[in-house]
PDB file of C-alpha atoms in Angstrom:
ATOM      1  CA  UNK A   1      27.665 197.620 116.945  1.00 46.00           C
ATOM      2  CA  UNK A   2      26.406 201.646 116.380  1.00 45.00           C
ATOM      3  CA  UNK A   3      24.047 200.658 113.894  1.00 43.00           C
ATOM      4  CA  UNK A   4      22.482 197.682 115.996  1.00 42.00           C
ATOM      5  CA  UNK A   5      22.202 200.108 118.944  1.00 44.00           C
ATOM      6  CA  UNK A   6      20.706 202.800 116.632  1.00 46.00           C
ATOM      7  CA  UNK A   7      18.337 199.807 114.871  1.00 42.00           C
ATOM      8  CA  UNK A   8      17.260 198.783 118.507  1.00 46.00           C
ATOM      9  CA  UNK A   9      16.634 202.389 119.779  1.00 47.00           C
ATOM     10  CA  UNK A  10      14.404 203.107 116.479  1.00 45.00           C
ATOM     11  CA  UNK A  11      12.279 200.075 117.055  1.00 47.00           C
ATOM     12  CA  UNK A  12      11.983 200.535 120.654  1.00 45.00           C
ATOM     13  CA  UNK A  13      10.338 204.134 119.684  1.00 44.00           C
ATOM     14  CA  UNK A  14       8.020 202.677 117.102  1.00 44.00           C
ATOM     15  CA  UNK A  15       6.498 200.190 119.665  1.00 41.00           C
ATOM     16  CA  UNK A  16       8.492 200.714 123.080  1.00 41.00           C
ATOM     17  CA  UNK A  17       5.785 197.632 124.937  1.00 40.00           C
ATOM     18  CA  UNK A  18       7.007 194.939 122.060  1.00 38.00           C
ATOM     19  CA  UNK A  19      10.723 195.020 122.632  1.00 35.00           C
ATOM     20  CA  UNK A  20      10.308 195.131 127.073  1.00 36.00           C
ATOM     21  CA  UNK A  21      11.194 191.958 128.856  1.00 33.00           C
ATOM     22  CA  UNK A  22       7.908 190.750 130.253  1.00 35.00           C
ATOM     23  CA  UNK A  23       7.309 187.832 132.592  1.00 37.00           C
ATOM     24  CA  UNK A  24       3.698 187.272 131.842  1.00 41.00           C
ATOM     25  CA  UNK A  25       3.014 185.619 127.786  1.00 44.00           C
ATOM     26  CA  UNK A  26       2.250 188.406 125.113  1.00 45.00           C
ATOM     27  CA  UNK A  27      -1.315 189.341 124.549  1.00 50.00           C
ATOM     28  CA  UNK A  28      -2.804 188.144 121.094  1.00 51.00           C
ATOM     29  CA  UNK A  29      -3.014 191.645 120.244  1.00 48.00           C
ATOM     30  CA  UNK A  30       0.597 191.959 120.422  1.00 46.00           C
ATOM     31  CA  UNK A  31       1.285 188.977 118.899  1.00 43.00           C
ATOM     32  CA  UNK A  32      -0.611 189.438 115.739  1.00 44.00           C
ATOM     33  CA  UNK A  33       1.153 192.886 115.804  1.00 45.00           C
ATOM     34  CA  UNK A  34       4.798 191.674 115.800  1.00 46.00           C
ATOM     35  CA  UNK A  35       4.659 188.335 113.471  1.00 53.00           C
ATOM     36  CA  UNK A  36       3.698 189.346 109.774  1.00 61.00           C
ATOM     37  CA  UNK A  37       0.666 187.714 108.765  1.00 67.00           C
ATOM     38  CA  UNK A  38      -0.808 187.165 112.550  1.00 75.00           C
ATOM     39  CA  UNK A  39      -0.666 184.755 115.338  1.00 81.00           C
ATOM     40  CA  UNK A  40      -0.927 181.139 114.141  1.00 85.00           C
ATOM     41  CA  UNK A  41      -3.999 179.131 114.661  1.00 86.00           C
ATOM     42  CA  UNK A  42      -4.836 175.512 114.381  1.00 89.00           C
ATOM     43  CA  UNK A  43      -6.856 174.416 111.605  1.00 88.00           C
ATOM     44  CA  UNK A  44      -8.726 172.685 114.131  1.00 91.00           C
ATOM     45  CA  UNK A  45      -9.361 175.996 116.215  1.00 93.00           C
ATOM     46  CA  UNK A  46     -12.831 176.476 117.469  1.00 96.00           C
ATOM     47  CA  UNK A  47     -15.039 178.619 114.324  1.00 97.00           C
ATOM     48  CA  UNK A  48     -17.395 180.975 114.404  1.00 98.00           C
ATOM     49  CA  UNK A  49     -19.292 182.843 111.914  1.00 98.00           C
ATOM     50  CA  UNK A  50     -18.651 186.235 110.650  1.00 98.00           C
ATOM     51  CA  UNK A  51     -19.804 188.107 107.367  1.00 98.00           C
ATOM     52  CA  UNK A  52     -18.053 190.629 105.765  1.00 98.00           C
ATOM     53  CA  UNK A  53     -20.411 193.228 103.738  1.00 98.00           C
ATOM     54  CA  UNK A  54     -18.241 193.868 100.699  1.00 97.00           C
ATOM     55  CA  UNK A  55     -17.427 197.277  98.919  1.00 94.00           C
ATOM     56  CA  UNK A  56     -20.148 196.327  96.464  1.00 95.00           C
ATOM     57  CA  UNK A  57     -22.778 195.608  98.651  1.00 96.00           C
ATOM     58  CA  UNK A  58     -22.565 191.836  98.643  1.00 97.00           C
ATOM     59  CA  UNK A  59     -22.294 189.774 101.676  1.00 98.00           C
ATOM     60  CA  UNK A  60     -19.582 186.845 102.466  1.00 98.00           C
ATOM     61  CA  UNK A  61     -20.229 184.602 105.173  1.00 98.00           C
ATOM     62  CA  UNK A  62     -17.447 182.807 106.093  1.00 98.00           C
ATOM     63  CA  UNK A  63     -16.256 180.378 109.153  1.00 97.00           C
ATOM     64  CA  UNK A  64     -13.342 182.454 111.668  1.00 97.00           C
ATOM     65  CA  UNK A  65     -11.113 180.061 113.567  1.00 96.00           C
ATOM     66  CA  UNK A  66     -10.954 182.088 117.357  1.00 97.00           C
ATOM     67  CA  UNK A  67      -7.808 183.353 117.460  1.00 96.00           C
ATOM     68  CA  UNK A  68      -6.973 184.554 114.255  1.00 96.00           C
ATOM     69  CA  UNK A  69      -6.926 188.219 112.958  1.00 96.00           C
ATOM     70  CA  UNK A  70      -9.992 189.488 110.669  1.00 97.00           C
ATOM     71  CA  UNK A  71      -7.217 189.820 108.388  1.00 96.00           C
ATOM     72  CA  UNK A  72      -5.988 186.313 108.163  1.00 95.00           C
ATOM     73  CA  UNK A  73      -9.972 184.966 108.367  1.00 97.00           C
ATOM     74  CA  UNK A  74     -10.025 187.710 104.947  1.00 97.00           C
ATOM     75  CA  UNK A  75      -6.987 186.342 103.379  1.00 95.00           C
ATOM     76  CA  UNK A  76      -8.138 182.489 103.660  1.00 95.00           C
ATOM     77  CA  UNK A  77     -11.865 183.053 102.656  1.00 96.00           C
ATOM     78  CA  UNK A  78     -10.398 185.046  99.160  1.00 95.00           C
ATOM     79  CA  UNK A  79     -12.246 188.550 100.425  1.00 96.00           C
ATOM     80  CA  UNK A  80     -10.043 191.383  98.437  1.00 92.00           C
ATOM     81  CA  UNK A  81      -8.707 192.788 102.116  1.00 93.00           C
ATOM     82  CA  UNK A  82      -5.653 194.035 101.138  1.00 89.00           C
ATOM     83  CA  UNK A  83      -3.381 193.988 104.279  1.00 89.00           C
ATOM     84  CA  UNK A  84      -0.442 195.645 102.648  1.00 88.00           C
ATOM     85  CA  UNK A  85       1.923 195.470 105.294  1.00 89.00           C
ATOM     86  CA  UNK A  86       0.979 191.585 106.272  1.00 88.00           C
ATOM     87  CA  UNK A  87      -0.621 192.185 109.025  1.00 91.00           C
ATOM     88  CA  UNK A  88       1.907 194.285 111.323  1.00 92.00           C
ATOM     89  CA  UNK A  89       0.032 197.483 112.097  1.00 93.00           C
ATOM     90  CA  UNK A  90       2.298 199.488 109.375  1.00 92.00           C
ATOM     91  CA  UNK A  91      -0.586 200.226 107.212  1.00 92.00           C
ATOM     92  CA  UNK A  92      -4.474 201.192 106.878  1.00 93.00           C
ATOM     93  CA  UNK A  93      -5.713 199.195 103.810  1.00 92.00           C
ATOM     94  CA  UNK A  94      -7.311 196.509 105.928  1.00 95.00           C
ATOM     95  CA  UNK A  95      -9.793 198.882 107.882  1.00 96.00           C
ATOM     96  CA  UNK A  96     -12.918 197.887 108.745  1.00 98.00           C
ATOM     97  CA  UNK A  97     -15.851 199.418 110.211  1.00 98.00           C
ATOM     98  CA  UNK A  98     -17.517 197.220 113.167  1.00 98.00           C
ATOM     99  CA  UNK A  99     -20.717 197.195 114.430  1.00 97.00           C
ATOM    100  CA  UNK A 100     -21.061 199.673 117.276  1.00 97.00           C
ATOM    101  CA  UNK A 101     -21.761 197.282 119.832  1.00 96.00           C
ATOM    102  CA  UNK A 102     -18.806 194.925 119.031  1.00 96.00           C
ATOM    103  CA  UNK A 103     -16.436 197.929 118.841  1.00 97.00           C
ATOM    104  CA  UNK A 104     -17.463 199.089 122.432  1.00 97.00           C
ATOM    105  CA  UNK A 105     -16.417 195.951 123.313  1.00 96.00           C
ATOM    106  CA  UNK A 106     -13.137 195.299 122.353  1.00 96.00           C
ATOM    107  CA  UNK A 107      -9.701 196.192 123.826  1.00 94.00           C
ATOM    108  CA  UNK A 108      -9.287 200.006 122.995  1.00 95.00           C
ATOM    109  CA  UNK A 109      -6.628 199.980 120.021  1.00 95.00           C
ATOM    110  CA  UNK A 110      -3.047 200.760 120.772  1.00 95.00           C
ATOM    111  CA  UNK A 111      -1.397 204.078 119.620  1.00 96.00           C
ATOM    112  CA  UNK A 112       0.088 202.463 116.749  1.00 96.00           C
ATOM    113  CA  UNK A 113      -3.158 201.366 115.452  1.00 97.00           C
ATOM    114  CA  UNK A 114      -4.687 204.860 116.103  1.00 96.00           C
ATOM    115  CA  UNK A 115      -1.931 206.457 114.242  1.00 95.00           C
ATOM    116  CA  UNK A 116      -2.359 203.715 111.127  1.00 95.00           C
ATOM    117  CA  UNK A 117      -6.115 204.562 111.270  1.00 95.00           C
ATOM    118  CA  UNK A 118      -5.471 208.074 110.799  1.00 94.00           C
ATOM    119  CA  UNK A 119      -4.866 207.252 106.941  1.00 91.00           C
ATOM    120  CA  UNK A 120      -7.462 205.201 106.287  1.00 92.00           C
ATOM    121  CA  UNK A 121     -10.070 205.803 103.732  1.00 89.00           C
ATOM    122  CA  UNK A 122     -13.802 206.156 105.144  1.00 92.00           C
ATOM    123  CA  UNK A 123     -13.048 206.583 108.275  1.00 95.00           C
ATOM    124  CA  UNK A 124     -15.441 206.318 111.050  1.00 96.00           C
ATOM    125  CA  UNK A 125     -15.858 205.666 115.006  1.00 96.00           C
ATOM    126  CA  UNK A 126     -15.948 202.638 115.231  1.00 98.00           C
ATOM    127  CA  UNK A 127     -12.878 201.553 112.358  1.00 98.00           C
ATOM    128  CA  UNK A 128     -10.782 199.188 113.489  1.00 98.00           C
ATOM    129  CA  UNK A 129      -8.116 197.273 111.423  1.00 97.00           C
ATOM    130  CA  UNK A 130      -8.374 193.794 110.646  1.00 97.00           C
ATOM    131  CA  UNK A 131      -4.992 192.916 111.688  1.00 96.00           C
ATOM    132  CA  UNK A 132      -5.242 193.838 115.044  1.00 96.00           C
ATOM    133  CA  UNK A 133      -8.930 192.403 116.059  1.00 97.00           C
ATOM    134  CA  UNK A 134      -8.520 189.197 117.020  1.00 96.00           C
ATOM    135  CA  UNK A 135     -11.437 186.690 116.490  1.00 97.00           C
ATOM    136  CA  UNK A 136     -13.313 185.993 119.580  1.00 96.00           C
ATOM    137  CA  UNK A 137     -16.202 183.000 120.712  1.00 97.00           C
ATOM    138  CA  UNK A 138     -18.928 186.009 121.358  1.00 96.00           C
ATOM    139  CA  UNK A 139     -18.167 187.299 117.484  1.00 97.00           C
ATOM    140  CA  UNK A 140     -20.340 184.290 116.286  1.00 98.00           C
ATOM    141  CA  UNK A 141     -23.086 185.931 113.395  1.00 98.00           C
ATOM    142  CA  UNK A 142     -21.332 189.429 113.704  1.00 98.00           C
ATOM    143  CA  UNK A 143     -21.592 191.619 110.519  1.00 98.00           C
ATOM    144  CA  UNK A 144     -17.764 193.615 109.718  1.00 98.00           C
ATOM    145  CA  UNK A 145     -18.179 196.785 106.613  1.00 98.00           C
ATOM    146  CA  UNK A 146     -15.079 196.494 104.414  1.00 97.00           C
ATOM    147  CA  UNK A 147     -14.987 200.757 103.457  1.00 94.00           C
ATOM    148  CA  UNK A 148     -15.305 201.145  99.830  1.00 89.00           C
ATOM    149  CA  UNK A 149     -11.659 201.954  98.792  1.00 81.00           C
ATOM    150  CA  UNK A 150      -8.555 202.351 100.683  1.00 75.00           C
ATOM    151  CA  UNK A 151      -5.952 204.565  99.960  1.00 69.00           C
ATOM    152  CA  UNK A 152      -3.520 201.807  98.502  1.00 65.00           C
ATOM    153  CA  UNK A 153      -5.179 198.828  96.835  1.00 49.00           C
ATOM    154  CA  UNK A 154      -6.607 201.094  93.718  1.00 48.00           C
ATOM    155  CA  UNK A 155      -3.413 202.509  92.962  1.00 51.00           C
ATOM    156  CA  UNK A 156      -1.532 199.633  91.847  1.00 51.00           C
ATOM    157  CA  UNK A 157      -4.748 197.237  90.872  1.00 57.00           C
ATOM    158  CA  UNK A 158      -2.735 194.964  92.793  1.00 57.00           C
ATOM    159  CA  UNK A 159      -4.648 191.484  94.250  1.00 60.00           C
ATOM    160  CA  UNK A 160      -3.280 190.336  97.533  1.00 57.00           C
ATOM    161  CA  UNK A 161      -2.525 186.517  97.946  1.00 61.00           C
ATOM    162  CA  UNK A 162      -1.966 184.576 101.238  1.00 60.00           C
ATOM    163  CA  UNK A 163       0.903 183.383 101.929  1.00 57.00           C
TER     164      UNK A 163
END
């Protein structure tokens, strides 16, 4: 019982809003935050189109169900976004760097997501991490900058693969 009461405490420090009793339904943004891999979306979602400007220069258009992380839209459309921590704000290796006017309007990003940030590689004002921006309708033709290393996916050569 000591150790669940010392587990609880812990992860009510980490993120103290994800573990209160709320009457209202989570945001998105906290949902993609507390399930690994994001919040689930039908594959009959509404799409929009989104292009992801590569670390070499190349460009990947690709089709974004609303609703789903950048992350997720990364992972199904084979783009090499890493997302070491599957998508639960524990990491910075799937930073991206948004157009100015998008990032103006999105939510501000929580603390946790500020703090990830902090490590990432490249960064700049208007980085945001894939796992925590949440495809939108008004995204349709937007242009996201995937930074041209991150501080974990050249160590270990490793290829992420959906799950």
């Amino acid at each position: 019982i000591m150790f669940s009461n010392r587990l609880r405490q812990a992860a009510s420090r980490i993120s103290p809003r994800l573990h209160q009793k709320s009457v209202s339904s989570p945001s998105p943004a906290a949902i993609a935050k507390r399930w690994h891999g994001g919040p689930h979306v039908s594959a009959d979602a509404s799409t929009v189109t989104v292009t992801f400007l590569q670390p070499d220069d190349t460009k990947k258009e690709v089709t974004a169900r609303v609703g789903e992380t950048f992350l997720q839209v990364a992972h199904r459309n084979d783009i090499d976004l890493e997302g070491a921590c599957e998508g639960v704000c524990a990491c910075s290796t799937c930073h991206l760097i948004f157009p100015m006017d998008v990032y103006d309007a999105l939510d501000y990003p929580e603390e946790e997501e500020e703090d990830m940030l902090d490590m990432a590689f490249g960064l700049t004002e208007s980085s945001r991490l894939g796992c925590q921006v949440i495809i939108a309708e008004d995204m349709d033709g937007i242009m996201v900058e995937m930074p041209k290393a991150t501080r974990n996916f050249y160590v270990d050569g490793h290829v992420p693969q959906p799950h």
